[in-house]
Short mmCIF file of C-alpha atoms and ligand atoms in Angstrom, two decimals:
data_model
loop_
_atom_site.label_atom_id
_atom_site.label_comp_id
_atom_site.label_asym_id
_atom_site.label_seq_id
_atom_site.Cartn_x
_atom_site.Cartn_y
_atom_site.Cartn_z
CA MET A 1 8.69 -18.11 -27.79
CA ARG A 2 10.24 -18.40 -24.34
CA THR A 3 7.94 -16.51 -21.96
CA ILE A 4 8.79 -15.31 -18.46
CA GLY A 5 6.19 -13.76 -16.15
CA LEU A 6 7.28 -11.33 -13.46
CA GLU A 7 4.13 -10.76 -11.43
CA GLU A 8 3.10 -14.22 -10.33
CA HIS A 9 1.72 -14.43 -6.84
CA PHE A 10 1.53 -17.15 -4.20
CA VAL A 11 0.81 -17.35 -0.51
CA THR A 12 1.30 -19.88 2.29
CA GLU A 13 -1.25 -21.05 4.86
CA GLU A 14 0.79 -19.31 7.55
CA LEU A 15 0.81 -15.95 5.76
CA ALA A 16 -2.62 -15.97 4.10
CA GLY A 17 -4.14 -14.03 7.00
CA TYR A 18 -2.21 -10.89 6.09
CA GLY A 19 -4.25 -10.64 2.90
CA ALA A 20 -7.61 -11.07 4.60
CA SER A 21 -8.12 -7.30 4.60
CA SER A 22 -8.18 -7.41 0.80
CA ALA A 23 -11.07 -9.90 0.73
CA SER A 24 -13.74 -7.20 0.75
CA ILE A 25 -12.33 -5.81 -2.51
CA ALA A 26 -13.46 -8.79 -4.53
CA GLN A 27 -16.67 -10.61 -5.25
CA PRO A 28 -16.75 -13.51 -2.74
CA GLY A 29 -16.54 -16.26 -5.34
CA ARG A 30 -13.66 -14.59 -7.13
CA TRP A 31 -11.78 -14.10 -3.86
CA ALA A 32 -12.24 -17.72 -2.82
CA GLU A 33 -10.95 -18.95 -6.16
CA ALA A 34 -7.93 -16.65 -6.13
CA SER A 35 -7.16 -17.62 -2.54
CA ARG A 36 -7.24 -21.29 -3.46
CA ARG A 37 -4.93 -20.77 -6.43
CA LEU A 38 -2.49 -18.66 -4.41
CA LEU A 39 -1.81 -21.62 -2.10
CA ASP A 40 -0.94 -23.96 -4.96
CA LEU A 41 2.67 -23.73 -6.07
CA THR A 42 3.41 -26.77 -8.18
CA GLY A 43 0.12 -28.47 -9.06
CA GLU A 44 -2.55 -26.67 -11.02
CA ARG A 45 -0.16 -23.74 -11.41
CA LEU A 46 2.29 -25.76 -13.51
CA SER A 47 -0.54 -27.19 -15.64
CA ALA A 48 -1.88 -23.69 -16.28
CA MET A 49 1.63 -22.52 -17.18
CA ASP A 50 1.94 -25.37 -19.67
CA ALA A 51 -1.48 -24.65 -21.15
CA ALA A 52 -0.72 -20.91 -21.49
CA GLY A 53 2.81 -21.34 -22.80
CA LEU A 54 4.31 -19.60 -19.78
CA ASP A 55 7.77 -21.10 -19.31
CA VAL A 56 8.85 -19.35 -16.13
CA GLN A 57 7.04 -17.64 -13.28
CA VAL A 58 9.06 -15.27 -11.11
CA LEU A 59 7.11 -15.88 -7.92
CA SER A 60 6.26 -13.29 -5.29
CA LEU A 61 4.36 -13.41 -2.01
CA ASN A 62 0.89 -11.95 -2.41
CA ALA A 63 0.08 -8.44 -1.12
CA PRO A 64 0.37 -7.14 1.54
CA GLY A 65 2.44 -10.08 2.77
CA ILE A 66 4.94 -9.69 5.58
CA GLN A 67 4.63 -5.90 5.48
CA ALA A 68 1.27 -6.10 7.27
CA GLU A 69 2.96 -7.58 10.36
CA THR A 70 3.15 -5.07 13.23
CA ASP A 71 5.90 -6.88 15.17
CA PRO A 72 9.29 -6.36 13.46
CA ALA A 73 10.83 -9.50 14.98
CA ILE A 74 8.01 -11.67 13.65
CA ALA A 75 8.36 -9.97 10.26
CA VAL A 76 12.08 -10.80 10.19
CA SER A 77 11.56 -14.49 10.96
CA ARG A 78 8.57 -14.92 8.65
CA ALA A 79 10.36 -13.24 5.74
CA ALA A 80 13.29 -15.62 6.16
CA GLY A 81 10.90 -18.56 6.36
CA VAL A 82 8.96 -17.71 3.24
CA ASN A 83 12.12 -16.92 1.28
CA ASP A 84 13.53 -20.31 2.24
CA LEU A 85 10.31 -21.98 1.13
CA LEU A 86 10.41 -20.07 -2.15
CA ALA A 87 14.01 -21.13 -2.75
CA GLY A 88 13.03 -24.74 -2.02
CA THR A 89 10.21 -24.62 -4.57
CA ILE A 90 12.53 -23.11 -7.18
CA ALA A 91 15.13 -25.80 -6.47
CA GLU A 92 12.52 -28.47 -7.29
CA HIS A 93 11.63 -26.79 -10.61
CA PRO A 94 14.62 -24.63 -11.55
CA ASP A 95 13.55 -24.36 -15.19
CA ARG A 96 10.01 -23.20 -14.30
CA PHE A 97 10.37 -20.86 -11.34
CA ALA A 98 12.45 -17.97 -10.09
CA GLY A 99 11.55 -15.65 -7.24
CA PHE A 100 11.46 -12.23 -5.69
CA ALA A 101 12.17 -12.10 -1.96
CA ALA A 102 9.80 -10.80 0.69
CA LEU A 103 11.48 -8.23 2.93
CA PRO A 104 10.84 -7.40 6.61
CA LEU A 105 10.89 -3.65 5.94
CA GLN A 106 9.69 -2.98 9.50
CA ASP A 107 13.40 -3.48 10.37
CA PRO A 108 15.32 -1.76 7.53
CA GLN A 109 18.74 -3.12 8.43
CA ALA A 110 17.37 -6.66 8.68
CA ALA A 111 15.52 -6.17 5.39
CA ALA A 112 18.74 -5.16 3.64
CA LYS A 113 20.54 -8.18 5.07
CA GLU A 114 17.68 -10.49 4.10
CA LEU A 115 17.82 -9.13 0.56
CA GLU A 116 21.54 -9.91 0.46
CA ARG A 117 20.95 -13.43 1.81
CA ALA A 118 18.07 -14.02 -0.59
CA VAL A 119 20.13 -13.00 -3.61
CA THR A 120 23.56 -14.37 -2.75
CA GLN A 121 22.56 -17.55 -0.90
CA LEU A 122 19.05 -18.41 -2.11
CA GLY A 123 19.43 -17.25 -5.71
CA LEU A 124 16.38 -14.99 -5.67
CA LYS A 125 16.34 -12.21 -8.27
CA GLY A 126 15.43 -9.13 -6.25
CA ALA A 127 12.54 -8.31 -3.95
CA LEU A 128 8.90 -7.40 -4.31
CA VAL A 129 7.59 -4.67 -2.01
CA ASN A 130 3.89 -4.21 -1.42
CA ALA A 131 3.30 -0.46 -1.09
CA HIS A 132 3.95 1.13 2.31
CA THR A 133 5.18 -0.75 5.36
CA GLN A 134 3.26 0.33 8.45
CA GLY A 135 2.87 3.75 6.86
CA ARG A 136 6.48 4.10 5.71
CA TYR A 137 7.27 4.49 2.00
CA LEU A 138 10.42 3.48 0.17
CA ASP A 139 11.76 7.04 0.02
CA ASP A 140 11.98 7.09 3.82
CA PRO A 141 15.54 7.87 4.99
CA ALA A 142 15.44 4.77 7.20
CA LEU A 143 14.90 2.58 4.12
CA ARG A 144 17.79 3.96 2.04
CA VAL A 145 19.86 1.02 3.25
CA VAL A 146 17.56 -1.30 1.30
CA TRP A 147 18.20 0.69 -1.88
CA GLU A 148 21.92 0.65 -1.10
CA TYR A 149 21.91 -3.15 -0.95
CA ALA A 150 19.66 -3.53 -4.00
CA ALA A 151 21.90 -1.23 -6.04
CA GLY A 152 25.05 -2.94 -4.74
CA LEU A 153 23.68 -6.39 -5.58
CA ASP A 154 22.36 -5.01 -8.91
CA VAL A 155 18.87 -6.43 -8.37
CA PRO A 156 15.52 -4.68 -8.91
CA LEU A 157 12.89 -3.84 -6.35
CA TYR A 158 9.38 -4.53 -7.67
CA LEU A 159 6.86 -2.09 -6.24
CA HIS A 160 3.43 -3.73 -6.07
CA PRO A 161 0.21 -2.10 -4.83
CA ALA A 162 -1.64 -2.85 -1.62
CA ASN A 163 -4.28 -1.11 0.46
CA GLY A 164 -3.28 2.39 1.54
CA VAL A 165 -2.81 3.66 5.06
CA ASP A 166 -6.06 5.56 4.78
CA THR A 167 -8.64 6.50 2.17
CA ALA A 168 -8.10 9.59 0.08
CA HIS A 169 -10.88 12.09 0.81
CA VAL A 170 -11.92 12.11 -2.84
CA LEU A 171 -12.70 8.37 -2.58
CA SER A 172 -14.58 8.59 0.73
CA GLY A 173 -18.01 7.02 0.49
CA HIS A 174 -16.89 5.05 -2.57
CA PRO A 175 -15.49 1.73 -1.33
CA GLU A 176 -15.98 0.29 -4.82
CA LEU A 177 -13.05 2.46 -5.96
CA ILE A 178 -10.66 1.10 -3.31
CA GLY A 179 -8.50 -1.67 -4.73
CA PRO A 180 -6.80 -2.76 -7.93
CA MET A 181 -9.40 -1.16 -10.22
CA TRP A 182 -8.41 2.35 -9.18
CA SER A 183 -6.89 3.40 -5.83
CA TRP A 184 -4.01 0.92 -5.89
CA GLY A 185 -2.79 2.40 -9.18
CA THR A 186 -2.90 6.03 -8.07
CA ASP A 187 -1.31 5.14 -4.71
CA THR A 188 1.49 3.27 -6.46
CA SER A 189 2.22 5.95 -9.06
CA SER A 190 2.31 8.51 -6.22
CA HIS A 191 4.74 6.25 -4.35
CA VAL A 192 7.01 6.25 -7.42
CA LEU A 193 6.96 10.05 -7.54
CA ARG A 194 7.97 10.09 -3.86
CA LEU A 195 11.02 8.03 -4.82
CA ILE A 196 12.00 10.42 -7.62
CA PHE A 197 11.38 13.69 -5.78
CA GLY A 198 12.65 12.19 -2.53
CA GLY A 199 16.05 11.73 -4.16
CA VAL A 200 16.33 7.93 -4.12
CA PHE A 201 17.61 7.80 -7.71
CA ASP A 202 19.93 10.76 -7.22
CA GLU A 203 21.51 8.80 -4.36
CA PHE A 204 21.47 5.48 -6.28
CA PRO A 205 21.58 6.51 -9.96
CA ASP A 206 21.41 2.97 -11.36
CA ALA A 207 18.85 1.51 -8.93
CA LYS A 208 16.21 -0.46 -10.79
CA LEU A 209 12.52 -0.15 -10.00
CA LEU A 210 10.00 -2.60 -11.44
CA LEU A 211 6.36 -1.63 -11.64
CA GLY A 212 3.42 -3.75 -12.73
CA HIS A 213 0.15 -2.90 -14.46
CA MET A 214 1.87 -1.31 -17.47
CA GLY A 215 3.56 1.24 -15.25
CA GLU A 216 0.52 2.31 -13.20
CA GLY A 217 -0.29 5.12 -15.68
CA LEU A 218 3.13 6.78 -15.50
CA PRO A 219 4.21 6.19 -19.15
CA TYR A 220 1.25 8.34 -20.20
CA VAL A 221 2.27 11.44 -18.26
CA LEU A 222 6.00 11.95 -18.88
CA TRP A 223 5.68 15.17 -20.85
CA ARG A 224 3.17 16.69 -18.47
CA LEU A 225 5.32 15.89 -15.44
CA ASP A 226 8.27 17.69 -17.04
CA SER A 227 6.23 20.60 -18.26
CA ARG A 228 4.56 21.25 -14.92
CA TRP A 229 7.79 20.68 -12.99
CA GLY A 230 9.07 23.63 -15.01
CA PHE A 231 6.12 25.65 -13.75
CA HIS A 232 5.77 24.48 -10.15
CA ASN A 233 7.23 25.95 -7.01
CA HIS A 234 9.93 23.36 -6.22
CA HIS A 235 9.63 23.87 -2.46
CA GLY A 236 13.39 23.44 -2.18
CA ILE A 237 13.47 20.10 -4.03
CA GLU A 238 15.91 19.80 -6.93
CA LEU A 239 16.36 16.87 -9.28
CA ALA A 240 19.96 16.22 -10.31
CA ARG A 241 18.77 15.11 -13.74
CA GLY A 242 16.49 18.12 -14.16
CA ASN A 243 13.24 16.49 -15.20
CA PRO A 244 11.16 13.68 -13.66
CA SER A 245 10.92 11.86 -17.00
CA GLU A 246 14.71 11.30 -16.92
CA TYR A 247 14.21 8.98 -13.94
CA LEU A 248 11.17 7.24 -15.35
CA ARG A 249 13.07 6.52 -18.57
CA HIS A 250 16.24 5.33 -16.85
CA ASN A 251 15.37 3.68 -13.52
CA LEU A 252 11.90 2.37 -14.25
CA TYR A 253 11.07 -1.02 -15.78
CA ILE A 254 7.44 -1.96 -16.16
CA THR A 255 5.55 -5.19 -16.63
CA THR A 256 2.38 -5.89 -18.57
CA SER A 257 0.78 -7.58 -15.53
CA GLY A 258 -2.97 -7.22 -15.40
CA VAL A 259 -3.15 -5.02 -18.52
CA CYS A 260 -3.91 -6.96 -21.70
CA ASP A 261 -4.58 -4.04 -24.00
CA ALA A 262 -2.60 -2.73 -26.96
CA PRO A 263 -3.05 1.07 -26.56
CA PRO A 264 -1.32 1.35 -23.15
CA LEU A 265 1.39 -1.08 -24.28
CA LEU A 266 2.10 1.00 -27.38
CA CYS A 267 2.16 4.15 -25.26
CA ALA A 268 4.65 2.50 -22.88
CA LEU A 269 6.80 1.37 -25.80
CA LEU A 270 6.99 4.89 -27.19
CA ALA A 271 7.48 6.47 -23.77
CA LEU A 272 9.99 4.10 -22.14
CA GLY A 273 11.35 1.98 -24.99
CA ALA A 274 11.22 -1.76 -25.62
CA ASP A 275 14.16 -2.49 -23.30
CA HIS A 276 12.13 -1.38 -20.26
CA ILE A 277 8.98 -3.49 -20.73
CA LEU A 278 8.67 -7.03 -19.40
CA PHE A 279 5.90 -9.59 -19.35
CA GLY A 280 3.78 -10.48 -16.32
CA THR A 281 0.36 -12.03 -15.76
CA ASP A 282 -0.82 -11.02 -12.24
CA TYR A 283 -1.86 -14.65 -11.66
CA PRO A 284 -4.14 -15.69 -10.00
CA PHE A 285 -6.00 -12.40 -10.33
CA GLU A 286 -5.87 -12.71 -14.12
CA GLU A 287 -5.73 -15.86 -16.20
CA MET A 288 -2.29 -16.73 -17.51
CA SER A 289 -3.74 -17.56 -20.93
CA THR A 290 -5.37 -14.11 -21.24
CA ALA A 291 -1.94 -12.57 -20.76
CA THR A 292 -0.01 -14.93 -23.04
CA ASP A 293 -2.66 -14.62 -25.78
CA PHE A 294 -2.29 -10.85 -25.55
CA LEU A 295 1.50 -11.10 -25.76
CA ARG A 296 1.30 -13.36 -28.83
CA THR A 297 -1.34 -11.39 -30.76
CA THR A 298 -0.83 -7.72 -29.91
CA PRO A 299 0.66 -5.64 -32.75
CA LEU A 300 4.41 -5.51 -32.08
CA SER A 301 7.60 -6.07 -34.02
CA GLU A 302 8.90 -9.59 -33.40
CA ALA A 303 12.09 -8.09 -31.96
CA ASP A 304 10.10 -6.12 -29.37
CA ARG A 305 7.87 -9.13 -28.63
CA ALA A 306 10.94 -11.23 -27.86
CA LYS A 307 12.38 -8.55 -25.56
CA ILE A 308 9.10 -8.30 -23.65
CA ALA A 309 8.50 -12.06 -23.52
CA HIS A 310 11.94 -13.06 -22.26
CA GLY A 311 14.96 -11.04 -23.39
CA ASN A 312 14.63 -8.17 -20.94
CA ALA A 313 13.91 -10.51 -18.03
CA GLU A 314 16.94 -12.64 -18.89
CA ARG A 315 19.12 -9.52 -18.86
CA LEU A 316 17.61 -7.73 -15.87
CA LEU A 317 17.27 -10.78 -13.62
CA GLY A 318 20.17 -12.83 -14.94
CA LEU A 319 17.90 -15.75 -15.85
C1 LIG B 1 -3.20 -8.02 -7.52
O1 LIG B 1 -2.11 -8.43 -7.11
O2 LIG B 1 -3.30 -7.42 -8.59
C2 LIG B 1 -4.44 -8.25 -6.70
C3 LIG B 1 -4.36 -8.60 -5.35
C4 LIG B 1 -5.51 -8.80 -4.63
C5 LIG B 1 -6.77 -8.62 -5.23
C6 LIG B 1 -6.83 -8.27 -6.56
C7 LIG B 1 -5.70 -8.08 -7.30
O3 LIG B 1 -3.15 -8.75 -4.77
O4 LIG B 1 -5.80 -7.70 -8.59
ZN1 LIG B 2 -0.36 -8.32 -8.52
#
């Protein structure tokens, strides 16, 4: 079955330093191996894709990427450089790779223009955003222009985790909880709620948000969000569609990246529907074959399996 992965990371020598702050998350040997694999675009990566039966990787720059740059002008030029490199790699293997752009969100207007260039001139399929940018989240009024361009171009933004601005008090003294095992997920699901309650999807009703890791826990909590929104003081916030679940069902698309487990997949299927779930591996942080074996063997109807493996990606990304 044709299989397309949507959370497939790489890095370049020039940009690898931005991720150095994540090194302490991992066991040293695991970090070294992932770092080595991130730098390889067309060697071992293609062999592993063949071995796992992964036809296409939609490539994205590894977290935190360009967003960790403090100088907006450098961010603008490096984003353009890495998007050009990505387009060049795709051009060499057009049947094996597609890509999500990196955006210099430090300069919102330039980020919107780079998204337009990446989509219309380089053929990239949207952009992947790694959490906050210098403390600014995607609901920030200054960043609405990026949503405007994404909606206008009809491409998704993929919200990927990265280290937070600071450590939540409840996690203080527990560095083992900082990272993809726990804090990245709660930070990212909170970021999504900022988008909903901050009005991004009321302003851009058909904007498409992609989220990895089986939706960062959100498919599990739809009913409770709605129920407690009915109870809470709204503090002046109103949702045009009434309930938060309306946005999660309509604007949100999730990938299976880094979650190879049937119960959360079945929950997501029931909560969001088979048209909103796409395949991803989270390579090199997970093995491609672990993810493709899961996709092939997990209990699903063959119609849903085909949507998740390739049909939804073909439709959403125009592949
Ligand atoms: C990920 O993308 O999921 C990831 C990183 C860095 C370390 C671990 C990890 O970007 O899972
Ligand atoms: Zn990832």
